């Protein structure tokens, strides 16, 4: 049970005790500030009967204790624990005994002040010695300190044993409450700080009502998780971004942050603007071949290809996000401010391609990846549109190259076979095509939003797009819970493989959105229902990925042990999935919005409210007949048919 309010998080087992085993504990900035918090009431550990997460940051545990003499079978003390990722825990004892009871209560505390990465690798250290401090306990290691304070103050604080003790007298029906507060101090520099829960949140409080309760619960949880993963830049507090996910990736991952901000555009443009400004400050400048790139680390690409450079993906996503954020309502002043960085990204694209056709991976003898060409093609067309509308040069050159890429891609990347053909996953430097079918081909369906509610043309023609739609919705790729990363019949398929078979939620959402935009409603609906079923199995908090095992009657999807949950990509994917059903295509500069809902209405009637278009609340309803109606919008925003 992971609760997040970055830079704080807490990992609990379902029994509610923090034992120090595995990842359990309170964390702050990647440091475990408390690993053990074991409660005993009347000499016994409570028997937990319910454990729930009430929101992204809070877990609630209910347990019972029998405090009456032996011979009484019924528990008579209810113990409730509310644990928050900000470092607080409230313990409430409620007596159902028929006579007054004396309750000794003790909490055993400890910590190793370990680093999350070391703990995840199984290298946690021993508990540190404690000292009594401010009515609680304190631990130190080098320049890092952690302390737990309690209210009311304990009757005893035993440093050697790491114990805080109280003794309460509860009348029949009486209650007692203990508050524990975990604090940390470190001399290590930090780069981010919490956004917090304020009325002026950069994330709109989007809501859904639907014939099926699952979409409403998914959107509610997605918005909660997006807010929980928000961080502020330390030097520019107005700029916010999304950490990639908890517990493993609580920092800035450029490509992931840009992709999540793009999928979350229906919640407002402030996240996109902050993410773009932060990454613009990291952009490489100078005269070398990397000038204009947004730096990013390597990413595993599975069993068939060498690692890919996420810097390439981030550099291409930058102008895409800026162009689409402008359509959703990013103010012109902010667009102008970010335009030079976008131009540098596009200049890097053109200089890297040079006189060639394809964007090649930067490592020596790197492959030409299918999805990289899709990103580059989209960046060129949306970037050209952005340059044109902002009165900047260079648009025509980008469009000409995109057209040349499209022609060549048809000839060089399509594999004909008796089943109707497929796009190749990659092309090696010697021209050999890698034929394995992957979920990354879904990026060929994602062409990007232009003005007047139009989508940019893609790298595939209509018939090949229809064939790809059939492949993605077929049994080899569709697990029944979402899109497998690698087809089940491909060599090297592993249902738990990061890039070789696991279902990655954001790629399924990209496929659903692309299929919807292209008019392939049946295939989009099939994948959509699979992800919604998975969301229900995961208590509506979709993890970053889960096993690509075929759906059957044996239970829900299998969790992936290395998945982030919550994950920025998965949370934002929940937003994209549901707004795709309504087909919202805004053009803020033209003060218009186009609606292209799924005519088959796969979710029945659905209403989405408290979205943001042009910076104002936006609400839309899609009927059971697949007809869309705008119920709330900015003044002067016109519906375009």
Coordinates of C-alpha atoms in Angstrom, one line a residue:
X1 CA 0.0 0.0 0.0
X2 CA 1.9 3.0 -1.3
X3 CA 0.7 6.5 -0.3
X4 CA 2.3 9.5 -2.0
X5 CA 2.5 13.3 -1.4
X6 CA 5.9 13.9 -2.9
X7 CA 8.6 14.4 -1.8
X8 CA 7.1 12.2 0.9
X9 CA 5.7 8.7 0.6
X10 CA 4.9 5.8 2.9
X11 CA 4.9 2.1 2.1
X12 CA 2.8 -0.2 4.3
X13 CA 1.8 -3.8 4.4
X14 CA -1.9 -4.6 4.6
X15 CA -1.6 -5.5 8.3
X16 CA -0.7 -1.8 9.0
X17 CA 2.4 -2.5 11.1
X18 CA 5.7 -1.1 9.8
X19 CA 8.1 -3.9 10.4
X20 CA 11.1 -2.6 8.5
X21 CA 10.9 -5.5 6.1
X22 CA 11.3 -4.9 2.4
X23 CA 10.3 -1.3 1.4
X24 CA 8.1 -0.6 4.5
X25 CA 8.5 2.8 6.0
X26 CA 8.1 6.6 5.7
X27 CA 10.4 8.2 3.1
X28 CA 11.3 11.8 2.5
X29 CA 13.3 12.8 -0.6
X30 CA 14.3 9.2 -1.2
X31 CA 15.5 8.6 2.3
X32 CA 13.8 6.2 4.7
X33 CA 13.2 8.3 7.8
X34 CA 11.2 5.6 9.7
X35 CA 11.3 1.9 9.0
X36 CA 9.6 0.5 12.1
X37 CA 6.3 1.5 13.7
X38 CA 4.8 -1.5 15.6
X39 CA 1.8 -0.9 17.8
X40 CA 0.8 -3.1 20.7
X41 CA -2.3 -2.5 22.8
X42 CA -2.8 -4.4 26.0
X43 CA 0.3 -6.4 25.1
X44 CA -1.1 -7.6 21.8
X45 CA -0.8 -6.5 18.2
X46 CA -4.2 -5.5 16.7
X47 CA -5.7 -7.9 14.3
X48 CA -6.3 -5.9 11.1
X49 CA -9.7 -6.4 9.6
X50 CA -9.6 -3.7 6.9
X51 CA -7.0 -1.8 5.1
X52 CA -7.8 0.9 2.5
X53 CA -6.3 3.9 0.8
X54 CA -8.7 6.8 1.2
X55 CA -6.8 9.0 -1.3
X56 CA -3.4 9.1 -3.0
X57 CA -1.7 10.2 0.2
X58 CA -3.6 8.4 3.0
X59 CA -4.0 4.8 4.2
X60 CA -6.5 3.7 6.8
X61 CA -6.3 0.5 8.9
X62 CA -9.0 -0.9 11.2
X63 CA -8.1 -3.5 13.7
X64 CA -9.4 -5.1 16.9
X65 CA -8.0 -6.2 20.3
X66 CA -9.6 -8.2 23.1
X67 CA -8.7 -6.4 26.3
X68 CA -11.2 -8.2 28.6
X69 CA -10.2 -11.2 30.6
X70 CA -9.7 -14.6 29.0
X71 CA -13.0 -16.3 28.3
X72 CA -14.6 -13.4 26.5
X73 CA -14.4 -14.3 22.7
X74 CA -15.4 -10.9 21.3
X75 CA -12.9 -8.1 20.7
X76 CA -13.8 -5.0 22.7
X77 CA -11.3 -2.4 21.5
X78 CA -11.3 -1.1 18.0
X79 CA -8.0 0.4 16.8
X80 CA -7.9 2.8 13.8
X81 CA -4.7 4.0 12.3
X82 CA -4.7 6.8 9.7
X83 CA -1.3 7.1 8.0
X84 CA -0.4 10.0 5.7
X85 CA 2.5 10.3 3.3
X86 CA 3.4 13.7 4.8
X87 CA 4.8 11.8 7.9
X88 CA 1.9 11.7 10.3
X89 CA -0.1 8.9 11.8
X90 CA -3.1 9.0 14.0
X91 CA -3.9 6.1 16.3
X92 CA -7.4 6.1 17.8
X93 CA -8.6 3.5 20.4
X94 CA -12.4 3.0 20.9
X95 CA -13.7 0.9 23.7
X96 CA -16.8 -1.3 23.4
X97 CA -16.2 -2.8 26.8
X98 CA -19.0 -2.7 29.4
X99 CA -16.7 -1.5 32.1
X100 CA -13.7 0.8 32.3
X101 CA -10.5 -0.7 30.9
X102 CA -6.9 0.2 31.5
X103 CA -5.0 0.1 28.2
X104 CA -1.2 0.1 28.1
X105 CA -0.1 1.2 24.6
X106 CA 3.3 1.0 23.2
X107 CA 4.9 1.9 19.9
X108 CA 8.2 0.4 18.8
X109 CA 10.1 2.7 16.5
X110 CA 13.3 2.4 14.5
X111 CA 15.1 3.5 11.3
X112 CA 18.2 2.8 9.3
X113 CA 18.0 6.2 7.4
X114 CA 18.6 4.1 4.4
X115 CA 18.6 5.3 0.7
X116 CA 15.6 4.0 -1.3
X117 CA 17.8 2.6 -4.1
X118 CA 19.9 0.6 -1.6
X119 CA 16.8 -0.7 0.2
X120 CA 15.2 -1.7 -3.1
X121 CA 18.4 -3.6 -3.9
X122 CA 18.2 -5.5 -0.6
X123 CA 21.0 -3.5 1.0
X124 CA 19.2 -2.0 4.0
X125 CA 21.3 -1.4 7.1
X126 CA 20.7 -2.2 10.8
X127 CA 18.6 0.1 13.0
X128 CA 20.5 3.1 14.3
X129 CA 20.6 3.9 18.0
X130 CA 18.0 6.4 19.2
X131 CA 18.1 9.2 21.7
X132 CA 15.2 10.7 23.6
X133 CA 14.2 14.0 22.1
X134 CA 11.3 16.4 22.5
X135 CA 8.9 13.8 24.0
X136 CA 9.9 11.3 21.3
X137 CA 12.9 9.7 19.7
X138 CA 15.6 10.9 17.4
X139 CA 18.2 9.1 15.1
X140 CA 21.2 10.5 13.3
X141 CA 23.7 9.4 10.7
X142 CA 26.3 11.8 9.3
X143 CA 24.4 14.9 8.3
X144 CA 20.9 13.3 8.2
X145 CA 18.6 13.2 11.2
X146 CA 15.1 11.9 11.8
X147 CA 12.7 12.3 14.8
X148 CA 9.3 11.1 15.9
X149 CA 7.3 13.3 18.2
X150 CA 4.1 12.3 19.9
X151 CA 1.0 13.9 21.2
X152 CA 0.1 13.4 24.0
X153 CA 3.6 13.0 25.3
X154 CA 4.3 9.4 26.2
X155 CA 4.6 8.4 29.8
X156 CA 7.9 6.7 29.0
X157 CA 10.4 7.1 26.1
X158 CA 13.0 4.3 26.1
X159 CA 15.8 5.1 23.7
X160 CA 17.6 1.7 24.1
X161 CA 14.5 -0.2 23.2
X162 CA 13.1 2.3 20.7
X163 CA 9.8 2.4 22.7
X164 CA 7.2 5.0 23.4
X165 CA 4.6 4.0 26.1
X166 CA 1.2 5.4 27.3
X167 CA -1.4 4.2 29.6
X168 CA -5.0 5.1 29.0
X169 CA -8.2 4.7 31.2
X170 CA -11.1 4.3 28.8
X171 CA -14.7 4.3 30.1
X172 CA -17.4 2.4 28.3
X173 CA -17.6 3.9 24.8
X174 CA -14.6 6.1 25.5
X175 CA -11.8 7.0 23.0
X176 CA -8.1 7.9 23.1
X177 CA -5.9 9.3 20.3
X178 CA -2.2 9.4 19.8
X179 CA -0.6 11.4 17.0
X180 CA 2.8 10.5 15.8
X181 CA 4.7 13.0 13.6
X182 CA 7.9 12.0 11.6
X183 CA 10.3 14.7 10.7
X184 CA 13.6 14.7 8.9
X185 CA 16.6 17.0 8.4
X186 CA 19.4 16.7 5.9
X187 CA 22.2 18.9 4.8
X188 CA 22.0 17.3 1.3
X189 CA 20.9 19.7 -1.4
X190 CA 17.4 19.2 -2.9
X191 CA 16.1 20.1 -6.3
X192 CA 12.4 19.9 -5.7
X193 CA 9.7 20.6 -3.1
X194 CA 6.1 19.6 -2.5
X195 CA 3.3 21.3 -4.3
X196 CA 0.9 20.7 -1.5
X197 CA -2.9 20.7 -1.5
X198 CA -4.1 24.3 -2.3
X199 CA -7.2 25.8 -3.7
X200 CA -5.1 27.1 -6.6
X201 CA -4.0 23.6 -7.8
X202 CA -2.5 23.4 -11.3
X203 CA -4.5 20.3 -11.9
X204 CA -8.3 20.6 -12.5
X205 CA -10.6 18.5 -10.3
X206 CA -12.0 16.6 -13.3
X207 CA -15.0 14.3 -12.6
X208 CA -17.0 11.7 -14.5
X209 CA -20.4 10.3 -14.2
X210 CA -21.3 7.3 -16.2
X211 CA -23.7 4.4 -16.5
X212 CA -20.7 2.2 -15.5
X213 CA -19.1 3.3 -12.1
X214 CA -15.6 2.3 -13.1
X215 CA -14.8 5.3 -15.3
X216 CA -15.8 7.7 -12.6
X217 CA -13.6 5.9 -10.0
X218 CA -10.7 5.7 -12.5
X219 CA -10.8 9.4 -13.3
X220 CA -11.1 10.4 -9.6
X221 CA -8.1 8.2 -8.7
X222 CA -6.1 9.4 -11.7
X223 CA -6.5 13.0 -10.7
X224 CA -5.5 12.2 -7.1
X225 CA -2.4 10.5 -8.3
X226 CA -1.4 13.2 -10.7
X227 CA -1.7 15.7 -7.9
X228 CA 0.2 13.4 -5.5
X229 CA 3.2 13.1 -7.9
X230 CA 3.5 16.9 -8.5
X231 CA 6.7 18.6 -7.5
X232 CA 7.9 22.2 -7.7
X233 CA 11.3 23.3 -9.1
X234 CA 13.3 24.5 -6.1
X235 CA 14.7 27.6 -7.9
X236 CA 11.5 28.5 -9.8
X237 CA 8.6 27.4 -7.5
X238 CA 5.9 28.5 -10.0
X239 CA 7.1 25.6 -12.3
X240 CA 5.7 22.2 -11.5
X241 CA 6.3 18.8 -13.0
X242 CA 5.4 15.2 -12.5
X243 CA 7.7 12.7 -10.9
X244 CA 7.7 9.5 -12.9
X245 CA 6.2 7.3 -10.2
X246 CA 6.5 5.8 -6.7
X247 CA 8.3 4.3 -5.1
X248 CA 11.1 3.8 -7.6
X249 CA 11.2 6.9 -9.7
X250 CA 10.3 9.9 -7.5
X251 CA 12.3 12.4 -9.6
X252 CA 12.2 14.1 -13.0
X253 CA 12.4 11.7 -16.0
X254 CA 12.2 14.1 -19.0
X255 CA 10.5 11.9 -21.6
X256 CA 8.0 10.5 -19.1
X257 CA 7.2 13.9 -17.7
X258 CA 6.5 15.4 -21.1
X259 CA 4.4 12.4 -22.2
X260 CA 2.3 12.5 -18.9
X261 CA 1.8 16.3 -19.2
X262 CA 0.6 15.8 -22.8
X263 CA -2.0 13.2 -21.8
X264 CA -3.1 15.4 -18.8
X265 CA -3.7 18.5 -21.0
X266 CA -7.5 18.2 -20.4
X267 CA -6.7 19.0 -16.7
X268 CA -5.2 22.4 -17.7
X269 CA -2.0 23.7 -19.3
X270 CA -0.1 24.8 -16.2
X271 CA 1.6 21.4 -15.8
X272 CA 2.7 21.4 -19.4
X273 CA 4.0 24.9 -19.1
X274 CA 6.0 24.2 -16.0
X275 CA 7.4 20.9 -17.4
X276 CA 8.5 22.7 -20.6
X277 CA 10.1 25.6 -18.8
X278 CA 12.1 23.2 -16.5
X279 CA 13.3 21.1 -19.4
X280 CA 14.1 24.2 -21.5
X281 CA 16.6 25.1 -18.8
X282 CA 18.3 21.8 -19.2
X283 CA 18.5 22.0 -23.0
X284 CA 22.0 21.4 -24.5
X285 CA 23.3 24.5 -26.3
X286 CA 26.5 25.0 -28.2
X287 CA 28.0 23.9 -31.4
X288 CA 28.2 20.1 -31.1
X289 CA 25.9 17.6 -32.6
X290 CA 23.8 17.3 -29.5
X291 CA 22.9 21.0 -29.4
X292 CA 19.2 21.5 -29.0
X293 CA 18.6 18.1 -27.3
X294 CA 16.7 17.7 -24.0
X295 CA 19.1 15.3 -22.1
X296 CA 17.7 11.9 -21.0
X297 CA 19.0 8.6 -19.9
X298 CA 19.1 5.3 -21.7
X299 CA 16.0 3.0 -21.5
X300 CA 15.9 -0.7 -21.9
X301 CA 14.2 -1.7 -25.2
X302 CA 13.6 -5.4 -24.6
X303 CA 15.2 -8.5 -26.0
X304 CA 15.3 -7.5 -29.7
X305 CA 16.9 -4.1 -29.7
X306 CA 19.6 -2.2 -27.8
X307 CA 18.6 0.5 -25.3
X308 CA 17.0 3.6 -26.7
X309 CA 17.9 7.2 -25.8
X310 CA 15.0 8.9 -23.9
X311 CA 16.7 12.2 -24.7
X312 CA 15.7 11.7 -28.4
X313 CA 12.1 11.0 -27.3
X314 CA 12.1 14.1 -25.0
X315 CA 13.5 16.4 -27.6
X316 CA 10.8 15.3 -30.1
X317 CA 8.0 15.6 -27.4
X318 CA 9.0 19.1 -26.5
X319 CA 7.6 20.9 -29.6
X320 CA 4.7 18.5 -29.7
X321 CA 3.6 19.3 -26.2
X322 CA 4.1 23.0 -26.8
X323 CA 2.0 23.0 -30.0
X324 CA -0.8 21.0 -28.4
X325 CA -0.8 22.9 -25.1
X326 CA -1.3 26.1 -27.2
X327 CA -4.4 24.4 -28.8
X328 CA -5.7 23.6 -25.3
X329 CA -5.3 27.2 -24.1
X330 CA -1.7 27.9 -23.1
X331 CA -1.5 31.7 -23.2
X332 CA 0.3 33.3 -26.1
X333 CA 2.9 35.0 -23.8
X334 CA 4.0 31.6 -22.4
X335 CA 4.0 30.1 -25.9
X336 CA 6.3 32.9 -27.1
X337 CA 8.6 32.4 -24.1
X338 CA 9.0 28.7 -24.9
X339 CA 9.2 28.9 -28.7
X340 CA 13.0 29.4 -28.9
X341 CA 13.6 26.1 -27.0
X342 CA 11.1 24.3 -29.3
X343 CA 12.9 25.8 -32.4
X344 CA 16.2 24.4 -31.1
X345 CA 14.6 21.0 -30.7
X346 CA 13.3 21.1 -34.3
X347 CA 16.7 22.4 -35.5
X348 CA 18.4 19.4 -33.8
X349 CA 15.9 17.1 -35.6
X350 CA 16.8 18.5 -39.0
X351 CA 20.5 18.7 -38.4
X352 CA 20.6 15.1 -37.1
X353 CA 18.7 13.7 -40.0
X354 CA 20.8 15.9 -42.4
X355 CA 20.5 14.7 -46.0
X356 CA 19.1 11.4 -44.9
X357 CA 15.6 10.2 -44.5
X358 CA 15.3 8.7 -41.0
X359 CA 16.2 9.7 -37.5
X360 CA 18.7 7.2 -36.3
X361 CA 19.5 6.3 -32.7
X362 CA 22.6 8.2 -31.5
X363 CA 24.7 5.2 -30.5
X364 CA 27.1 3.8 -33.2
X365 CA 25.4 1.6 -35.7
X366 CA 22.1 2.4 -34.0
X367 CA 18.8 1.0 -35.5
X368 CA 16.1 3.1 -37.1
X369 CA 13.2 2.5 -34.8
X370 CA 9.6 2.6 -35.9
X371 CA 8.3 4.6 -33.0
X372 CA 11.1 7.1 -33.2
X373 CA 10.1 7.9 -36.8
X374 CA 6.5 8.3 -35.6
X375 CA 7.6 10.8 -32.9
X376 CA 9.8 12.6 -35.4
X377 CA 7.1 12.8 -38.1
X378 CA 4.6 14.2 -35.5
X379 CA 7.2 16.7 -34.2
X380 CA 7.9 17.9 -37.7
X381 CA 4.2 18.5 -38.6
X382 CA 3.1 19.9 -35.3
X383 CA 6.3 22.0 -35.1
X384 CA 5.6 23.3 -38.6
X385 CA 2.1 24.3 -37.6
X386 CA 3.5 26.0 -34.5
X387 CA 6.1 27.9 -36.4
X388 CA 3.5 29.0 -39.0
X389 CA 1.0 30.3 -36.6
X390 CA 3.6 32.1 -34.6
X391 CA 5.1 33.7 -37.6
X392 CA 8.5 31.9 -37.5
X393 CA 10.4 30.5 -40.4
X394 CA 11.3 26.9 -41.1
X395 CA 7.8 25.3 -41.4
X396 CA 8.0 24.4 -45.1
X397 CA 11.3 22.6 -44.7
X398 CA 9.8 20.5 -41.9
X399 CA 6.8 19.6 -43.9
X400 CA 8.8 18.6 -47.0
X401 CA 11.0 16.3 -44.9
X402 CA 7.9 14.8 -43.2
X403 CA 6.4 14.1 -46.6
X404 CA 9.6 12.5 -47.8
X405 CA 9.7 10.4 -44.6
X406 CA 6.1 9.2 -45.1
X407 CA 6.8 8.1 -48.6
X408 CA 10.0 6.2 -47.6
X409 CA 8.4 4.7 -44.6
X410 CA 5.7 3.0 -46.7
X411 CA 8.4 1.4 -48.8
X412 CA 11.0 0.6 -46.2
X413 CA 9.0 -0.3 -43.1
X414 CA 6.1 -2.3 -44.2
X415 CA 6.3 -6.1 -44.2
X416 CA 3.9 -7.9 -46.5
X417 CA 2.7 -11.3 -45.3
X418 CA -0.4 -13.5 -45.8
X419 CA -2.1 -12.0 -42.8
X420 CA -2.2 -8.5 -44.3
X421 CA 1.2 -7.2 -43.3
X422 CA 2.7 -5.3 -40.4
X423 CA 5.0 -2.4 -39.7
X424 CA 8.5 -3.5 -38.8
X425 CA 9.7 -2.7 -35.3
X426 CA 13.1 -1.4 -36.6
X427 CA 15.5 -1.3 -39.5
X428 CA 19.1 -2.3 -38.9
X429 CA 22.0 -0.3 -40.4
X430 CA 22.4 -2.9 -43.1
X431 CA 18.7 -2.6 -44.1
X432 CA 17.4 -5.7 -42.4
X433 CA 13.9 -5.4 -41.0
X434 CA 13.0 -6.6 -37.5
X435 CA 9.6 -8.1 -37.8
X436 CA 8.5 -8.6 -34.2
X437 CA 5.2 -6.9 -33.3
X438 CA 5.3 -4.5 -30.4
X439 CA 3.0 -2.1 -28.6
X440 CA 5.3 0.7 -29.7
X441 CA 3.7 0.6 -33.1
X442 CA 0.7 2.3 -31.4
X443 CA 2.7 5.5 -31.8
X444 CA 2.0 5.3 -35.5
X445 CA -1.7 5.9 -34.7
X446 CA -0.9 9.0 -32.6
X447 CA -0.5 11.8 -35.2
X448 CA -1.1 14.8 -33.0
X449 CA -3.6 17.7 -32.9
X450 CA -3.5 20.6 -35.4
X451 CA -5.8 23.6 -35.7
X452 CA -9.5 23.5 -36.5
X453 CA -9.8 20.2 -34.6
X454 CA -7.8 18.3 -37.3
X455 CA -5.3 15.5 -36.6
X456 CA -2.0 15.5 -38.5
X457 CA -1.6 12.9 -41.2
X458 CA 0.3 9.8 -40.1
X459 CA 3.0 7.6 -41.5
X460 CA 0.5 4.9 -42.6
X461 CA -2.2 5.2 -45.2
X462 CA -5.8 4.3 -44.4
X463 CA -5.6 0.6 -45.4
X464 CA -2.4 0.0 -43.4
X465 CA -3.7 1.9 -40.4
X466 CA -6.8 -0.4 -40.5
X467 CA -4.4 -3.5 -40.7
X468 CA -2.4 -2.2 -37.7
X469 CA -5.7 -1.6 -35.8
X470 CA -6.7 -5.3 -36.4
X471 CA -3.2 -6.5 -35.2
X472 CA -3.3 -4.5 -32.0
X473 CA -6.8 -5.7 -31.1
X474 CA -6.0 -9.3 -32.1
X475 CA -5.2 -12.0 -29.5
X476 CA -1.5 -11.8 -29.9
X477 CA -1.3 -8.2 -28.7
X478 CA -4.5 -7.7 -26.7
X479 CA -4.2 -9.6 -23.4
X480 CA -7.8 -8.8 -22.5
X481 CA -6.4 -6.3 -19.9
X482 CA -4.6 -4.1 -22.4
X483 CA -1.9 -4.1 -25.0
X484 CA 1.1 -6.3 -24.5
X485 CA 4.5 -4.8 -25.1
X486 CA 5.4 -7.7 -27.4
X487 CA 3.2 -10.1 -29.2
X488 CA 2.5 -13.3 -27.4
X489 CA 3.7 -15.4 -30.4
X490 CA 7.0 -13.5 -30.8
X491 CA 10.4 -15.1 -29.7
X492 CA 11.4 -13.7 -26.4
X493 CA 7.9 -13.0 -25.2
X494 CA 7.8 -12.7 -21.4
X495 CA 4.5 -11.6 -19.8
X496 CA 6.5 -9.8 -17.1
X497 CA 9.1 -8.3 -19.5
X498 CA 9.3 -4.5 -19.2
X499 CA 9.5 -4.2 -23.0
X500 CA 8.9 -7.7 -24.0
X501 CA 5.3 -8.6 -23.0
X502 CA 4.0 -6.6 -20.0
X503 CA 1.1 -4.3 -20.5
X504 CA 2.2 -0.7 -20.3
X505 CA -0.8 1.4 -19.5
X506 CA 0.2 4.5 -21.3
X507 CA 0.9 2.7 -24.6
X508 CA -2.6 1.1 -24.4
X509 CA -4.1 4.6 -23.9
X510 CA -2.1 6.0 -26.8
X511 CA -3.5 3.1 -28.9
X512 CA -7.1 3.8 -27.8
X513 CA -6.8 7.5 -28.5
X514 CA -5.2 6.9 -31.9
X515 CA -7.8 4.2 -32.9
X516 CA -10.6 6.5 -31.8
X517 CA -9.2 9.4 -33.8
X518 CA -8.9 7.2 -36.9
X519 CA -12.4 5.9 -36.7
X520 CA -11.5 2.3 -35.6
X521 CA -14.1 2.2 -32.9
X522 CA -14.5 -1.5 -32.4
X523 CA -10.8 -2.0 -31.8
X524 CA -10.6 1.1 -29.5
X525 CA -13.6 -0.1 -27.5
X526 CA -12.1 -3.6 -27.0
X527 CA -8.8 -2.2 -25.6
X528 CA -10.7 0.4 -23.5
X529 CA -12.8 -2.2 -21.8
X530 CA -9.8 -4.3 -21.1
X531 CA -8.0 -1.4 -19.3
X532 CA -11.1 -0.5 -17.4
X533 CA -11.4 -4.1 -16.2
X534 CA -7.8 -4.0 -15.0
X535 CA -8.4 -0.6 -13.3
X536 CA -11.2 -2.2 -11.3
X537 CA -9.0 -5.1 -10.3
X538 CA -6.3 -2.6 -9.1
X539 CA -8.8 -0.6 -7.0
X540 CA -8.8 2.0 -9.9
X541 CA -5.2 3.0 -9.3
X542 CA -3.6 1.7 -12.5
X543 CA 0.1 0.7 -12.1
X544 CA 2.7 1.6 -14.6
X545 CA 2.6 -1.9 -16.0
X546 CA 1.3 -5.4 -15.2
X547 CA 1.8 -8.9 -16.6
X548 CA 0.6 -9.5 -20.2
X549 CA -0.8 -12.9 -19.3
X550 CA -4.0 -13.7 -21.2
X551 CA -7.2 -12.8 -19.4
X552 CA -9.2 -15.8 -18.2
X553 CA -11.6 -16.7 -15.3
X554 CA -8.9 -17.2 -12.7
X555 CA -8.8 -13.7 -11.5
X556 CA -7.5 -10.2 -12.3
X557 CA -4.3 -9.2 -14.0
X558 CA -1.1 -10.1 -12.3
X559 CA 0.8 -7.2 -10.7
X560 CA 4.4 -6.5 -11.9
X561 CA 6.8 -6.5 -8.9
X562 CA 8.9 -3.6 -10.3
X563 CA 6.0 -1.4 -11.4
X564 CA 5.5 2.1 -10.1
X565 CA 2.1 2.6 -8.5
X566 CA 1.1 5.4 -8.6
X567 CA 2.7 6.2 -11.9
X568 CA 2.5 9.5 -13.7
X569 CA 2.1 7.9 -17.1
X570 CA -0.6 5.5 -15.9
X571 CA -2.5 8.2 -14.0
X572 CA -2.4 10.6 -17.0
X573 CA -3.4 7.7 -19.3
X574 CA -6.6 7.4 -17.3
X575 CA -7.4 11.0 -18.2
X576 CA -6.6 10.4 -21.9
X577 CA -8.7 7.2 -22.1
X578 CA -11.9 8.9 -20.9
X579 CA -11.5 12.2 -22.8
X580 CA -10.8 10.2 -25.9
X581 CA -14.3 8.7 -25.6
X582 CA -15.7 12.3 -25.9
X583 CA -13.2 13.2 -28.7
X584 CA -12.4 16.6 -27.4
X585 CA -10.3 18.6 -29.9
X586 CA -9.9 22.2 -28.9
X587 CA -8.4 25.1 -30.8
X588 CA -8.0 27.9 -28.3
X589 CA -6.4 30.4 -30.6
X590 CA -9.4 30.1 -32.9
X591 CA -11.8 30.0 -29.8
X592 CA -13.4 26.7 -31.1
X593 CA -13.7 23.2 -29.9
X594 CA -14.6 20.1 -32.1
X595 CA -16.2 17.0 -30.6
X596 CA -15.7 13.6 -32.3
X597 CA -17.1 11.1 -29.7
X598 CA -17.1 7.4 -30.2
X599 CA -20.5 6.9 -31.9
X600 CA -20.8 3.4 -30.5
X601 CA -20.9 4.9 -26.9
X602 CA -19.0 1.9 -25.5
X603 CA -19.4 3.2 -21.9
X604 CA -23.0 4.2 -22.3
X605 CA -23.8 7.8 -21.2
X606 CA -20.8 9.6 -19.8
X607 CA -20.4 13.1 -18.6
X608 CA -17.0 14.7 -18.0
X609 CA -16.9 17.9 -16.0
X610 CA -14.3 20.3 -14.5
X611 CA -11.9 19.8 -17.4
X612 CA -10.1 22.8 -18.7
X613 CA -10.2 24.3 -22.2
X614 CA -8.9 27.9 -22.8
X615 CA -8.2 28.1 -19.0
X616 CA -11.9 27.8 -18.1
X617 CA -14.0 25.0 -16.8
X618 CA -15.3 22.7 -19.6
X619 CA -17.9 19.9 -19.4
X620 CA -19.2 17.6 -22.0
X621 CA -21.8 14.8 -22.1
X622 CA -21.9 11.9 -24.5
X623 CA -25.3 10.2 -24.8
X624 CA -26.0 6.5 -25.2
X625 CA -26.5 7.3 -28.9
X626 CA -22.9 8.6 -29.2
X627 CA -24.0 12.3 -29.5
X628 CA -21.9 14.9 -27.6
X629 CA -23.1 18.0 -26.0
X630 CA -21.1 20.8 -24.4
X631 CA -22.5 21.6 -21.0
X632 CA -20.0 24.2 -19.8
X633 CA -17.3 26.2 -21.6
X634 CA -15.4 29.5 -21.7
X635 CA -17.2 32.5 -23.0
X636 CA -17.1 32.8 -26.8
X637 CA -15.8 29.3 -27.2
X638 CA -17.7 28.0 -30.2
X639 CA -18.6 24.4 -31.0
X640 CA -17.2 23.4 -34.4
X641 CA -19.0 20.7 -36.4

